[in-house]
Every structure is written in structure tokens, then in C-alpha cells.
PDB file of C-alpha atoms and ligand atoms in Angstrom:
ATOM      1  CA  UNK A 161    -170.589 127.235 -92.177  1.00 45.00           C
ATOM      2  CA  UNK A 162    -167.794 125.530 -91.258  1.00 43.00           C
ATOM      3  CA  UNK A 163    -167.685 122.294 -88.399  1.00 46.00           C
ATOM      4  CA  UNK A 164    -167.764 123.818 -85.227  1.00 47.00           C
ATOM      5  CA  UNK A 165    -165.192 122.263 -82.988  1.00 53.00           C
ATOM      6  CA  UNK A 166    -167.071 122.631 -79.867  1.00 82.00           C
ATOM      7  CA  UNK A 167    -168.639 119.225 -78.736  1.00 94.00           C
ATOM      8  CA  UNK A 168    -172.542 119.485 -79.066  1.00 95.00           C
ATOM      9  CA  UNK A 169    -173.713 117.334 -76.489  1.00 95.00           C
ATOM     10  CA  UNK A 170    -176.738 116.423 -78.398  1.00 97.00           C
ATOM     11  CA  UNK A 171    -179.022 117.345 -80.741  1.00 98.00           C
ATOM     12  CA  UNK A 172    -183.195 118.090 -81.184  1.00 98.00           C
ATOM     13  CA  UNK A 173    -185.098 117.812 -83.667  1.00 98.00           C
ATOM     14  CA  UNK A 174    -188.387 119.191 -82.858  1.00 96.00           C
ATOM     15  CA  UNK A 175    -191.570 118.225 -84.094  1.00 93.00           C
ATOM     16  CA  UNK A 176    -195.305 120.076 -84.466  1.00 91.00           C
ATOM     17  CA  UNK A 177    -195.985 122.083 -81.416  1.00 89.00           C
ATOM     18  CA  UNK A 178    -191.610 122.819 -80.683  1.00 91.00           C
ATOM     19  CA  UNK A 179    -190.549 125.225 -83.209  1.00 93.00           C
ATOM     20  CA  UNK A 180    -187.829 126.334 -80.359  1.00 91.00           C
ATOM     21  CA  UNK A 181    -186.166 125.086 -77.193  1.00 92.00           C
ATOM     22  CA  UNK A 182    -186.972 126.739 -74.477  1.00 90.00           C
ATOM     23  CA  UNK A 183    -183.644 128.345 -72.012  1.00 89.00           C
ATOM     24  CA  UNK A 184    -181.478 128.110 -74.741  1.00 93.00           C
ATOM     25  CA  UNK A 185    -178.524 130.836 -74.445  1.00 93.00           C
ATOM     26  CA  UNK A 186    -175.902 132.104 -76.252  1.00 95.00           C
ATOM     27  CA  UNK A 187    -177.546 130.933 -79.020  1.00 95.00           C
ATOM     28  CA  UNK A 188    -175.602 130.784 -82.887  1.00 96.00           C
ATOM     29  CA  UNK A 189    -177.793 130.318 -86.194  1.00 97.00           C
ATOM     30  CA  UNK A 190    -176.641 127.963 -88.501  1.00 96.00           C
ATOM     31  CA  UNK A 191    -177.929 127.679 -92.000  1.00 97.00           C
ATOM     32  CA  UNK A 192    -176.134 124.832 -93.215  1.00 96.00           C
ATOM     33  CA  UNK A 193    -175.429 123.906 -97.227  1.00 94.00           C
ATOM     34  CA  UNK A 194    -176.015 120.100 -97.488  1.00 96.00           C
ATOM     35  CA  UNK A 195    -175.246 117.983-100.660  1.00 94.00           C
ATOM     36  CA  UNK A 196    -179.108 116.853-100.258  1.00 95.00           C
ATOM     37  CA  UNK A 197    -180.732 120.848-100.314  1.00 96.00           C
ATOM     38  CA  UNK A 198    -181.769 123.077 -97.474  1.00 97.00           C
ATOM     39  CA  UNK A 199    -182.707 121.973 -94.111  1.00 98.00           C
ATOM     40  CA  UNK A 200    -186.520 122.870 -92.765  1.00 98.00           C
ATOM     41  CA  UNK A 201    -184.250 125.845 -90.870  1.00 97.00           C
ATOM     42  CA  UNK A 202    -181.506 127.284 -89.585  1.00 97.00           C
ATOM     43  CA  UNK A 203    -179.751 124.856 -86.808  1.00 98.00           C
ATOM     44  CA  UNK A 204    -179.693 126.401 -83.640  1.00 97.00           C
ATOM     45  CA  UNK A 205    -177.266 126.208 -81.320  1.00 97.00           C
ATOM     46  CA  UNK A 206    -177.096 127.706 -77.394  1.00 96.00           C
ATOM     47  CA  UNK A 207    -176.132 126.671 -74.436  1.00 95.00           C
ATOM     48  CA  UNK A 208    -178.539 125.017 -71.235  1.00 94.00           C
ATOM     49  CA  UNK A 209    -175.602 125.542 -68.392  1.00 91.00           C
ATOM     50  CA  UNK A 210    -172.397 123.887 -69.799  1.00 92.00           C
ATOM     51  CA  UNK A 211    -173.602 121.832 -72.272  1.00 94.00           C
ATOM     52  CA  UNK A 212    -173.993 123.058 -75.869  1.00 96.00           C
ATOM     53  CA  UNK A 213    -177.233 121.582 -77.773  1.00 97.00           C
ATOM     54  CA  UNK A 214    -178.258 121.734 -81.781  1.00 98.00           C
ATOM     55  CA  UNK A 215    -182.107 122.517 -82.279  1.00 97.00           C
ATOM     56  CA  UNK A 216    -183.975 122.095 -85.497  1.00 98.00           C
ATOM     57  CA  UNK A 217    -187.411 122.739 -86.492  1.00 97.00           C
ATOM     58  CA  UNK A 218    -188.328 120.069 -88.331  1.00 97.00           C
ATOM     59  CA  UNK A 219    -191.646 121.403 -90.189  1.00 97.00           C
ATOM     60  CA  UNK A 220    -189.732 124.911 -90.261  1.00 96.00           C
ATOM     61  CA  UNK A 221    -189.998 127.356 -87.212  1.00 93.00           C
ATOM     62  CA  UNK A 222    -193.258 128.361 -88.788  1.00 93.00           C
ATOM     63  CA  UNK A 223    -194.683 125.428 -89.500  1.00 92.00           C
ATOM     64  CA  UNK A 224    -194.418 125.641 -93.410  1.00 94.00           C
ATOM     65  CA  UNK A 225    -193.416 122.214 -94.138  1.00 96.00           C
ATOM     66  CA  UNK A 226    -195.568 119.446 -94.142  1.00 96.00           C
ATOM     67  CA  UNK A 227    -194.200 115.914 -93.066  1.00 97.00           C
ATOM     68  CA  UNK A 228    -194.164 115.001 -96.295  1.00 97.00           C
ATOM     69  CA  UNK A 229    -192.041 117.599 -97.994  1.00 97.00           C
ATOM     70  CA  UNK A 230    -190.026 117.742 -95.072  1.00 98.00           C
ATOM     71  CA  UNK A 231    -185.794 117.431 -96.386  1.00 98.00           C
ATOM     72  CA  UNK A 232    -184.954 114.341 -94.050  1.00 98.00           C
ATOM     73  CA  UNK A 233    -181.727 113.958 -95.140  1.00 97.00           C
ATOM     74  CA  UNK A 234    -180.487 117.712 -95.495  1.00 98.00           C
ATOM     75  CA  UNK A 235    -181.579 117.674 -91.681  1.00 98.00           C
ATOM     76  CA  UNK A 236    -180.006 114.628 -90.545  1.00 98.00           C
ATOM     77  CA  UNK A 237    -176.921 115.275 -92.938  1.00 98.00           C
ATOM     78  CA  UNK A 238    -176.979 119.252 -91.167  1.00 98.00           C
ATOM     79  CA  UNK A 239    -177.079 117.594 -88.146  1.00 98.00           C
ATOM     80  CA  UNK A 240    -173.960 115.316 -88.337  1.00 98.00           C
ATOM     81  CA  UNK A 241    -172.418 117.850 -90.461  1.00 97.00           C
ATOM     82  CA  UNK A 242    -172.535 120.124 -87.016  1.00 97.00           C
ATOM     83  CA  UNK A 243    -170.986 117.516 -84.973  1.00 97.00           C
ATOM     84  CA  UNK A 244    -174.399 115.941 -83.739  1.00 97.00           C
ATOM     85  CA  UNK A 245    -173.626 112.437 -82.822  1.00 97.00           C
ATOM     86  CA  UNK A 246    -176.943 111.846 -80.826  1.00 98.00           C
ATOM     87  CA  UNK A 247    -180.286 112.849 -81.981  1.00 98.00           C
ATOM     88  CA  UNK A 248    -183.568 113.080 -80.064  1.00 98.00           C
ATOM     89  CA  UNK A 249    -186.731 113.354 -82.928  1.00 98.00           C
ATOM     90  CA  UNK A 250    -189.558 114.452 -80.706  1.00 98.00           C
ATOM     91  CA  UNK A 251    -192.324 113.177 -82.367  1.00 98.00           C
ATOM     92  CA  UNK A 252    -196.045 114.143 -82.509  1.00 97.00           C
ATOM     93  CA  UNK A 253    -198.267 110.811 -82.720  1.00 98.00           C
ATOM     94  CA  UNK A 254    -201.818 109.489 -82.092  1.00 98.00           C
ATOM     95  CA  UNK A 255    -202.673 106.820 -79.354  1.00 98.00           C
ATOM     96  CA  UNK A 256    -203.551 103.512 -80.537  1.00 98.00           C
ATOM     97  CA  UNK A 257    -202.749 101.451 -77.606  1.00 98.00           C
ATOM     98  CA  UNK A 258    -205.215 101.571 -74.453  1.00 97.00           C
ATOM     99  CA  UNK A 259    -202.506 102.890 -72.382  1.00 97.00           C
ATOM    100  CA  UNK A 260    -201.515 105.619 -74.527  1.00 98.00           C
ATOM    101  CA  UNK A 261    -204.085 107.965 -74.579  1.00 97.00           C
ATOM    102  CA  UNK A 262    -203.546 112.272 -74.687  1.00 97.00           C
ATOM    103  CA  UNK A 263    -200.630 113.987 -72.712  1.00 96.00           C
ATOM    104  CA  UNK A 264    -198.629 110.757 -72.538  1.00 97.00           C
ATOM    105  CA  UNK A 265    -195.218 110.199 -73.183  1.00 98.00           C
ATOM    106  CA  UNK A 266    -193.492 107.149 -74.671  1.00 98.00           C
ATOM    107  CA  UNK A 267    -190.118 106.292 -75.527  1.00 98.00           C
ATOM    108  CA  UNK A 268    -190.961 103.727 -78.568  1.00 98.00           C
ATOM    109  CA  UNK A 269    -188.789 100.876 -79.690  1.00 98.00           C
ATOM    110  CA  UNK A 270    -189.690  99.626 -83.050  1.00 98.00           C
ATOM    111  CA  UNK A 271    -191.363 101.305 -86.039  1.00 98.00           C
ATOM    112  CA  UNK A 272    -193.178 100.266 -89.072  1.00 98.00           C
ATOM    113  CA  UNK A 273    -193.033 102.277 -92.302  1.00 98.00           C
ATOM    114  CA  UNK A 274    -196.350 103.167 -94.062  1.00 98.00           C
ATOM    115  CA  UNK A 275    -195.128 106.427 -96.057  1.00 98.00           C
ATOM    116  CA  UNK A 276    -194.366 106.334 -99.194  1.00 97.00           C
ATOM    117  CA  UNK A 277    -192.382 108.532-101.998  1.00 95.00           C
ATOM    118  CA  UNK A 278    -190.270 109.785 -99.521  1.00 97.00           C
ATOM    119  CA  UNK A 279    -186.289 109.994-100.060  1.00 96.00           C
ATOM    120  CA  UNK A 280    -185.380 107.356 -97.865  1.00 95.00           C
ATOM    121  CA  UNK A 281    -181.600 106.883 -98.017  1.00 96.00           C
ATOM    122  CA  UNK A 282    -178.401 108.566 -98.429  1.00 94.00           C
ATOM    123  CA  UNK A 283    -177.627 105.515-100.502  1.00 91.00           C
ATOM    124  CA  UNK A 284    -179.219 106.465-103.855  1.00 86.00           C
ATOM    125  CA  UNK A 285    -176.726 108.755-106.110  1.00 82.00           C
ATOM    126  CA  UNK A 286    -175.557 106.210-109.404  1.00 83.00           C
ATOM    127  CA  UNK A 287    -171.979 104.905-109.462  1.00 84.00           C
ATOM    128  CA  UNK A 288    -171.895 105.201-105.492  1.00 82.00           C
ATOM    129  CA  UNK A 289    -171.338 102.568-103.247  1.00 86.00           C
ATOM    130  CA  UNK A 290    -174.462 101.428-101.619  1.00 89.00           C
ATOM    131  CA  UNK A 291    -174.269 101.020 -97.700  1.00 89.00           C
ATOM    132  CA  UNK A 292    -177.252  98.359 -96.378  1.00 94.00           C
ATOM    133  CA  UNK A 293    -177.599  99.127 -92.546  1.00 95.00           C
ATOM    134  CA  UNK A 294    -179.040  96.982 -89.722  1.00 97.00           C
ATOM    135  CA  UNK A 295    -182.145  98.388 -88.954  1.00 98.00           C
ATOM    136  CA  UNK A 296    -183.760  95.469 -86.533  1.00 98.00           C
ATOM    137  CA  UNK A 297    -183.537  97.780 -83.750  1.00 98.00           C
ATOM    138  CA  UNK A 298    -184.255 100.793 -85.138  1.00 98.00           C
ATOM    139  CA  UNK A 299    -183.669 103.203 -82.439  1.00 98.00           C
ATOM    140  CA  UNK A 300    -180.413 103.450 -80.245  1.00 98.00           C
ATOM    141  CA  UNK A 301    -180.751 101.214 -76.983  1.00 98.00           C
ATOM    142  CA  UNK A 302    -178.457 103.228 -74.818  1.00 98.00           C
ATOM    143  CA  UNK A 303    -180.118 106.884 -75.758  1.00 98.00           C
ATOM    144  CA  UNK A 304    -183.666 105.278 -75.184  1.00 98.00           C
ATOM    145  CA  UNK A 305    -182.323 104.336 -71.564  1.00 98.00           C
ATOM    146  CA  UNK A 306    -180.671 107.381 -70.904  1.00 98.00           C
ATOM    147  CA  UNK A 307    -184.100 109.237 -72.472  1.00 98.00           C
ATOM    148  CA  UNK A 308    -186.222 107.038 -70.055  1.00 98.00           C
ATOM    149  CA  UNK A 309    -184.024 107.586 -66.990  1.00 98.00           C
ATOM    150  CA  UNK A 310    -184.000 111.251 -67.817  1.00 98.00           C
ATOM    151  CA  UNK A 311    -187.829 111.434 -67.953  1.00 98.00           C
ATOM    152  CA  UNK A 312    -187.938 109.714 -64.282  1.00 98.00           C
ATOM    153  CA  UNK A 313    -185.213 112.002 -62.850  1.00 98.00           C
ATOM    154  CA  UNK A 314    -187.850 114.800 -64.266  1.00 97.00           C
ATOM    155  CA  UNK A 315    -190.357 112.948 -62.283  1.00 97.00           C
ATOM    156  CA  UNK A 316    -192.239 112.182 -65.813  1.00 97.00           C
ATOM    157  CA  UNK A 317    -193.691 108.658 -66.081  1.00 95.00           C
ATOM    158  CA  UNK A 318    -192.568 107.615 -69.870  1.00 98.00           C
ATOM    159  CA  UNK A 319    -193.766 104.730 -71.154  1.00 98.00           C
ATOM    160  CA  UNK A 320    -190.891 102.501 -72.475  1.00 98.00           C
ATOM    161  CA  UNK A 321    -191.441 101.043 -76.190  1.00 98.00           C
ATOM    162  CA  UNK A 322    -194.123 100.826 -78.326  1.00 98.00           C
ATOM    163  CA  UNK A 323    -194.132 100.451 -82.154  1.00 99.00           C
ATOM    164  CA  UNK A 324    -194.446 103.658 -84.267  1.00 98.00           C
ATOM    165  CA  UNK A 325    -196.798 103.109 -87.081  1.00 98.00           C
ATOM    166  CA  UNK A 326    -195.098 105.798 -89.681  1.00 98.00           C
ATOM    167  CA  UNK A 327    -197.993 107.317 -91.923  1.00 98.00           C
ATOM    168  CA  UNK A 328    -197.775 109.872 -95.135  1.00 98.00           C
ATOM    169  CA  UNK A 329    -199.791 112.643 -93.829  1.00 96.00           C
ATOM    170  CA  UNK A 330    -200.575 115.578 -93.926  1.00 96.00           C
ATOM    171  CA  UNK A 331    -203.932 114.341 -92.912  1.00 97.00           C
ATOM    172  CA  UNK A 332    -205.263 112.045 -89.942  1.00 97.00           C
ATOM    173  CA  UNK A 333    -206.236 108.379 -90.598  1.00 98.00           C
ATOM    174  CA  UNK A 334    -209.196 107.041 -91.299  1.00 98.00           C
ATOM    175  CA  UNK A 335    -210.293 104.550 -88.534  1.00 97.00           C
ATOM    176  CA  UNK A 336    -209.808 101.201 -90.759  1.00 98.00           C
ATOM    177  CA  UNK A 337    -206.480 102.081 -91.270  1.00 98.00           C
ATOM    178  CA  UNK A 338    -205.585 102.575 -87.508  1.00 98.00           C
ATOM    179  CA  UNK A 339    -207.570  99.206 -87.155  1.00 98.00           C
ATOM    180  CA  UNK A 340    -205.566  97.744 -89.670  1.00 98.00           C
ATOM    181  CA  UNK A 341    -202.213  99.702 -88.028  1.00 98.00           C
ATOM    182  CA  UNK A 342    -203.291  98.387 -84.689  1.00 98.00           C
ATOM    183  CA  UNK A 343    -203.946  94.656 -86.017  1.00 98.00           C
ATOM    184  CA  UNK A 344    -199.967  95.022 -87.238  1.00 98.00           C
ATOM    185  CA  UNK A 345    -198.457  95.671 -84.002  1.00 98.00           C
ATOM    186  CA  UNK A 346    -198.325  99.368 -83.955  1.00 98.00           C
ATOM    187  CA  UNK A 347    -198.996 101.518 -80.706  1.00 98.00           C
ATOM    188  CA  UNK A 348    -198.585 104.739 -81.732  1.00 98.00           C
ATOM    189  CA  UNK A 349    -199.169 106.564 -85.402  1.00 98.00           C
ATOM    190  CA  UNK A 350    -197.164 109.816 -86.497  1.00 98.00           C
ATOM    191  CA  UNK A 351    -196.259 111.241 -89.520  1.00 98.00           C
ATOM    192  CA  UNK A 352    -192.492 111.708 -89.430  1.00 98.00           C
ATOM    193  CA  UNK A 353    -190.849 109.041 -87.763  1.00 98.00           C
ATOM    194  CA  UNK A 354    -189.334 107.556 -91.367  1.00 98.00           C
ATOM    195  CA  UNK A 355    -187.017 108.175 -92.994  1.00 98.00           C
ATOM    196  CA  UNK A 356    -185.843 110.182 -89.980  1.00 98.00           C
ATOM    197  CA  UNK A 357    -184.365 107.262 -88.020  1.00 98.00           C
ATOM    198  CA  UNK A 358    -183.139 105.343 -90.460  1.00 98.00           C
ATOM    199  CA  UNK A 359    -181.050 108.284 -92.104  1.00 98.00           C
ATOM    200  CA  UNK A 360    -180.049 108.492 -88.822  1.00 98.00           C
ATOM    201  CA  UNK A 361    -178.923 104.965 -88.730  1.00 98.00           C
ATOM    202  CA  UNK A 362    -176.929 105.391 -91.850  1.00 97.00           C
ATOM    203  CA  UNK A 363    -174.932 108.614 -91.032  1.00 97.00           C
ATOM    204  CA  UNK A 364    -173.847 106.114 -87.590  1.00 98.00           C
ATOM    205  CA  UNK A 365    -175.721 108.826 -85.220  1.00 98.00           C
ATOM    206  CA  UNK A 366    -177.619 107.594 -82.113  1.00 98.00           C
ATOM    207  CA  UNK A 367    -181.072 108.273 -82.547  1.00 98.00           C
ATOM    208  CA  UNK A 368    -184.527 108.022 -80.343  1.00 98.00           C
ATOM    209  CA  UNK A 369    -187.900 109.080 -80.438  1.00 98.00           C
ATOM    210  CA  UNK A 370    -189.407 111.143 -77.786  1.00 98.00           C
ATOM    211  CA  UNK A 371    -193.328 110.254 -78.776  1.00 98.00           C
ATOM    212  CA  UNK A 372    -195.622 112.812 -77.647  1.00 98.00           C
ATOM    213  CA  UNK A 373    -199.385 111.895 -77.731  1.00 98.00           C
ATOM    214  CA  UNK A 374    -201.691 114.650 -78.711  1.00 97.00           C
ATOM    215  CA  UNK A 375    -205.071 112.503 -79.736  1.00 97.00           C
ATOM    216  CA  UNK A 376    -206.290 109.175 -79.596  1.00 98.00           C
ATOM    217  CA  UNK A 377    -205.954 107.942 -82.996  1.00 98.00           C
ATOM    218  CA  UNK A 378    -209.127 107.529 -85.036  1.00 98.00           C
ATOM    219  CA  UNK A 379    -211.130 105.250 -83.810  1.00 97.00           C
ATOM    220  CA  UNK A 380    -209.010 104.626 -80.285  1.00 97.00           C
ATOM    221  CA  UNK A 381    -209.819 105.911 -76.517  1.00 91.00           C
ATOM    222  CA  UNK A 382    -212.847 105.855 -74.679  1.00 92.00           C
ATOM    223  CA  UNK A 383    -214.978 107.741 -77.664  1.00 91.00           C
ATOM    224  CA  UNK A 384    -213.921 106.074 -80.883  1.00 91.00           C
ATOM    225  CA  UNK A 385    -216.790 107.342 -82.776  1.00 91.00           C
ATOM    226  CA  UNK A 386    -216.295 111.256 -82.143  1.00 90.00           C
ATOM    227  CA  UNK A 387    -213.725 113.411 -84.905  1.00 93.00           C
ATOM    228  CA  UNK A 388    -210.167 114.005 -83.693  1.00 94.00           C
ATOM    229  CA  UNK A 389    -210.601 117.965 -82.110  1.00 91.00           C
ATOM    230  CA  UNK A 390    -207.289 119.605 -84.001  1.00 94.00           C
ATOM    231  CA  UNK A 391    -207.379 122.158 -81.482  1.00 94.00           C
ATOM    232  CA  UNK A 392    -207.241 119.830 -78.800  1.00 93.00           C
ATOM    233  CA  UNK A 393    -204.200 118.626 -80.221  1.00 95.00           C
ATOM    234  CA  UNK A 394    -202.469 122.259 -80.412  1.00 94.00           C
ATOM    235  CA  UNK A 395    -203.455 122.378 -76.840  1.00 95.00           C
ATOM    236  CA  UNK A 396    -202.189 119.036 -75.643  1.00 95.00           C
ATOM    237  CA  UNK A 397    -198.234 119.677 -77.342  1.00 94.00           C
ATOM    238  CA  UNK A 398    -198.373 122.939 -76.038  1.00 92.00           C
ATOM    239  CA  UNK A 399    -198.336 121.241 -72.649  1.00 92.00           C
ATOM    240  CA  UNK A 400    -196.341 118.392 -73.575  1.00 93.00           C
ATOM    241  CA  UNK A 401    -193.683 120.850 -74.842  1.00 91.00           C
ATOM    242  CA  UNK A 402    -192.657 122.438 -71.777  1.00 92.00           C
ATOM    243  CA  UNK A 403    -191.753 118.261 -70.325  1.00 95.00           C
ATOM    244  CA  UNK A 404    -189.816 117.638 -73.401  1.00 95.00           C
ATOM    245  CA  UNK A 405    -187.504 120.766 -72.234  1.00 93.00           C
ATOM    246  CA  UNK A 406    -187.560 119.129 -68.597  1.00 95.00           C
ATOM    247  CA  UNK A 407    -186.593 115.758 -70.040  1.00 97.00           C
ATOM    248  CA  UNK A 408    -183.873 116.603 -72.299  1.00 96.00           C
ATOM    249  CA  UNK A 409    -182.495 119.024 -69.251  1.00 95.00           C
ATOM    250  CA  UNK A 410    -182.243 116.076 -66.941  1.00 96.00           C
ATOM    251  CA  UNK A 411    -180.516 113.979 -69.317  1.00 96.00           C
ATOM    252  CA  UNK A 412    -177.600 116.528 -70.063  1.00 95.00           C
ATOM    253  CA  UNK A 413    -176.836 116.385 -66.442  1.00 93.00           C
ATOM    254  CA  UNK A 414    -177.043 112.599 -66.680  1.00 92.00           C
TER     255      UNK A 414
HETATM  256  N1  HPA B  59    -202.069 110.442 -86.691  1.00 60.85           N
HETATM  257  C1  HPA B  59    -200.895 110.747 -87.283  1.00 60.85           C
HETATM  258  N2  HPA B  59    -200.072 111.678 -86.814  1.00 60.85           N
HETATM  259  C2  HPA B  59    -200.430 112.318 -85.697  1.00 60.85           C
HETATM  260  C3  HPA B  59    -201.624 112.044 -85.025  1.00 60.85           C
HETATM  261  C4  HPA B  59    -202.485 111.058 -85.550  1.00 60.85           C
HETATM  262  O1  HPA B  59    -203.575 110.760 -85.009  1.00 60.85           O
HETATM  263  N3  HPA B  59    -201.675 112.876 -83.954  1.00 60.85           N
HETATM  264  C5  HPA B  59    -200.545 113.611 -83.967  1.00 60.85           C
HETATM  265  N4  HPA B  59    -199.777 113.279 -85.023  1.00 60.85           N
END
């Protein structure tokens, strides 16, 4: 398709448990051609009132892809390539921190990278120019604000930072690694976090993570001995879904 050259206000990338976004209208399908392969879908694109927002399934709008086949950079590139020039990766994740137990919602602020054999960069086709990015911060100070005054204006008590321990997947941890994860700083444990942001960071786009915890992570919350309940997770983005919509609502009429 061709760049659209009406502004997209901002653009979703949603994770397990938001294959679509809810009171989207007039809504366009675009399956976009990247340099990098095919996205995980079609981007959508539709309206909430005035404002025009992209939507992306990130595992596929069936849930096909795990997170480690997922095509980060034909997304993020798609993205951009659209006109995206904010991003909001809603994230499913595991609570490893006391106060981040099931159902709640955290904006985090730093991230640590456990995955591995993932294609991590833009930067990585011979003769090209290599471009090494700041990544110190890795997610976008003013879009985590906006994110966190959003979720208040929604009447939604997010919790603001936390590091995002960034695992392989497909399957849960075992309980010495979130011991180990929690004994390097990290608060929260998901699957695809990375490369996500930092493609992000290279293709300039603001990017932050809307964290939404479905489980305690193994080992974590008031029972650390019983098996993470997949079911329970279903049930707890299900809910967490329908505040995501609420959130990223009140910050287009920011
Ligand atoms: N670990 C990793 N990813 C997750 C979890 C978890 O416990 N819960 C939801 N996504």
C-alpha cells in the first residue's frame, strides 16, 4: 500500500488476549510489504471519534505466532511505514514484584533482555551503515507520562515503572529463573518486550509498554508453590483488555 497521508495519531500493538481494538470505525486493512517479510497481520486502521489509530496483532489475530517467531521488525518497520510515530506494545507479563500481582497494570521503565536468537536490529544487512542507538532509557519518557495520566483520567491506578525481564518463551519460567530474574532487578517477566522497543528506538518512533499482569510469575504471590492456572490467565486479559481500550481512549483526548 502506499503511505497514507492522514496523520495516525498513534499506534497499538496488541499483545495475547487483544487480537482487536475494540470501537474502532471506519476501519481500512492494510497488509503492508516490508523489506524485513510479512507482518503478524494486516494493520488496521479506524477511527475512535476524530482521531485515526493503527492496530496490529502482534501474535496474529488468531494467535498463530508464538513470541518467538513473531517478525519484530516487519511490524515495527509496517508501523512507521504507515505513518506511526508513537507506539503503545501492550504487553502480557507475570508479577514478580509484591505489588504486582493479577489484574494490575504497570507502565514499566527499564527492561532487561533474556531472549535470545531473535532478529534484533534493523542494523544487520552487509555493506550498510550500522546505526548504534541510545538505549539507557529504553522507553519514551513523554508517552509513559501521557500513558500514566491517561490511565488516571480512566480512573485506572497504573503503576509507574518497573523493569521488564524479557524471556524466550513460548513457555512459563521455571521458579529459579524468576528468582534469579527477580535477584537482577526485574519486576515484571513477558515474552515480547525485545526486540520490540528497541526496533522501535531505531526507526526514531516513541514507544511504551502498557504491562498487563495475568499471573504471578512462578514462584511469586501469596502461593508460590501452586502451577501457574493458564486459564486463569485467559481470564484475567480478557478483563484487562477492555481497560487497555479505556486507557488508550483517554489519552487521544489528552
Ligand atoms: N512469564 C512470561 N510471560 C508471561 C507470563 C509469565 O509468567 N504471564 C504472561 N506472560
Amino acid at each position: 500500500m502506499s503511505r497514507s497521508n492522514r496523520h495516525i495519531e498513534l499506534a497499538v500493538i496488541g499483545g495475547t488476549g487483544l487480537y482487536q481494538f475494540p470501537g474502532l470505525e471506519n476501519i481500512e486493512r492494510h497488509a503492508v510489504d516490508t523489506p524485513y517479510g510479512h507482518p503478524s497481520d494486516a494493520v488496521v486502521v479506524g477511527q475512535i471519534g476524530a482521531r485515526r489509530i493503527a492496530f496490529l496483532a502482534r501474535h496474529g489475530e488468531s494467535h498463530t505466532i508464538p513470541p518467538h517467531r513473531v517478525n519484530y521488525r516487519a511490524n515495527v518497520w509496517a508501523l512507521h511505514h504507515i505513518g506511526a510515530r508513537r507506539v503503545i506494545g501492550v504487553n502480557a507479563v507475570g508479577g514478580i514484584r509484591h505489588d504486582m500481582g493479577p489484574r494490575v497494570i504497570a507502565v514499566p521503565d527499564q527492561i532487561i533482555d533474556y531472549t535470545s536468537e531473535r532478529l534484533t536490529s534493523f542494523s544487520d544487512v552487509a555493506g550498510t551503515h550500522v546505526r548504534h542507538i541510545d538505549f539507557s532509557e529504553p522507553y519514551t519518557a513523554r508517552l509513559r507520562t501521557d500513558l500514566l495520566t491517561a490511565a488516571g483520567k480512566a480512573g485506572i491506578a497504573a503503576i509507574d515503572g518497573g523493569c521488564y525481564g524479557a524471556t524466550q518463551g513460548p513457555r512459563l519460567e521455571t521458579r529459579a529463573e524468576i528468582a534469579r530474574m527477580r535477584r537482577d532487578g526485574c519486576d515484571l517477566v513477558g515474552m515480547s518486550g525485545m526486540p520490540e522497543a528497541a526496533l522501535a528506538r531505531e526507526l526514531d518512533l516513541e514507544y511504551a509498554s502498557l504491562s498487563l499482569v495475568a499471573n504471578w510469575a512462578a514462584g511469586c504471590g501469596p502461593a508460590p508453590d501452586t502451577a501457574i492456572s493458564l486459564p486463569e490467565i485467559y481470564a484475567n486479559l480478557h478483563t484487562a483488555a477492555a481497560e487497555v481500550s479505556r486507557i488508550i481512549g483517554a489519552l487521544l483526548s489528552l
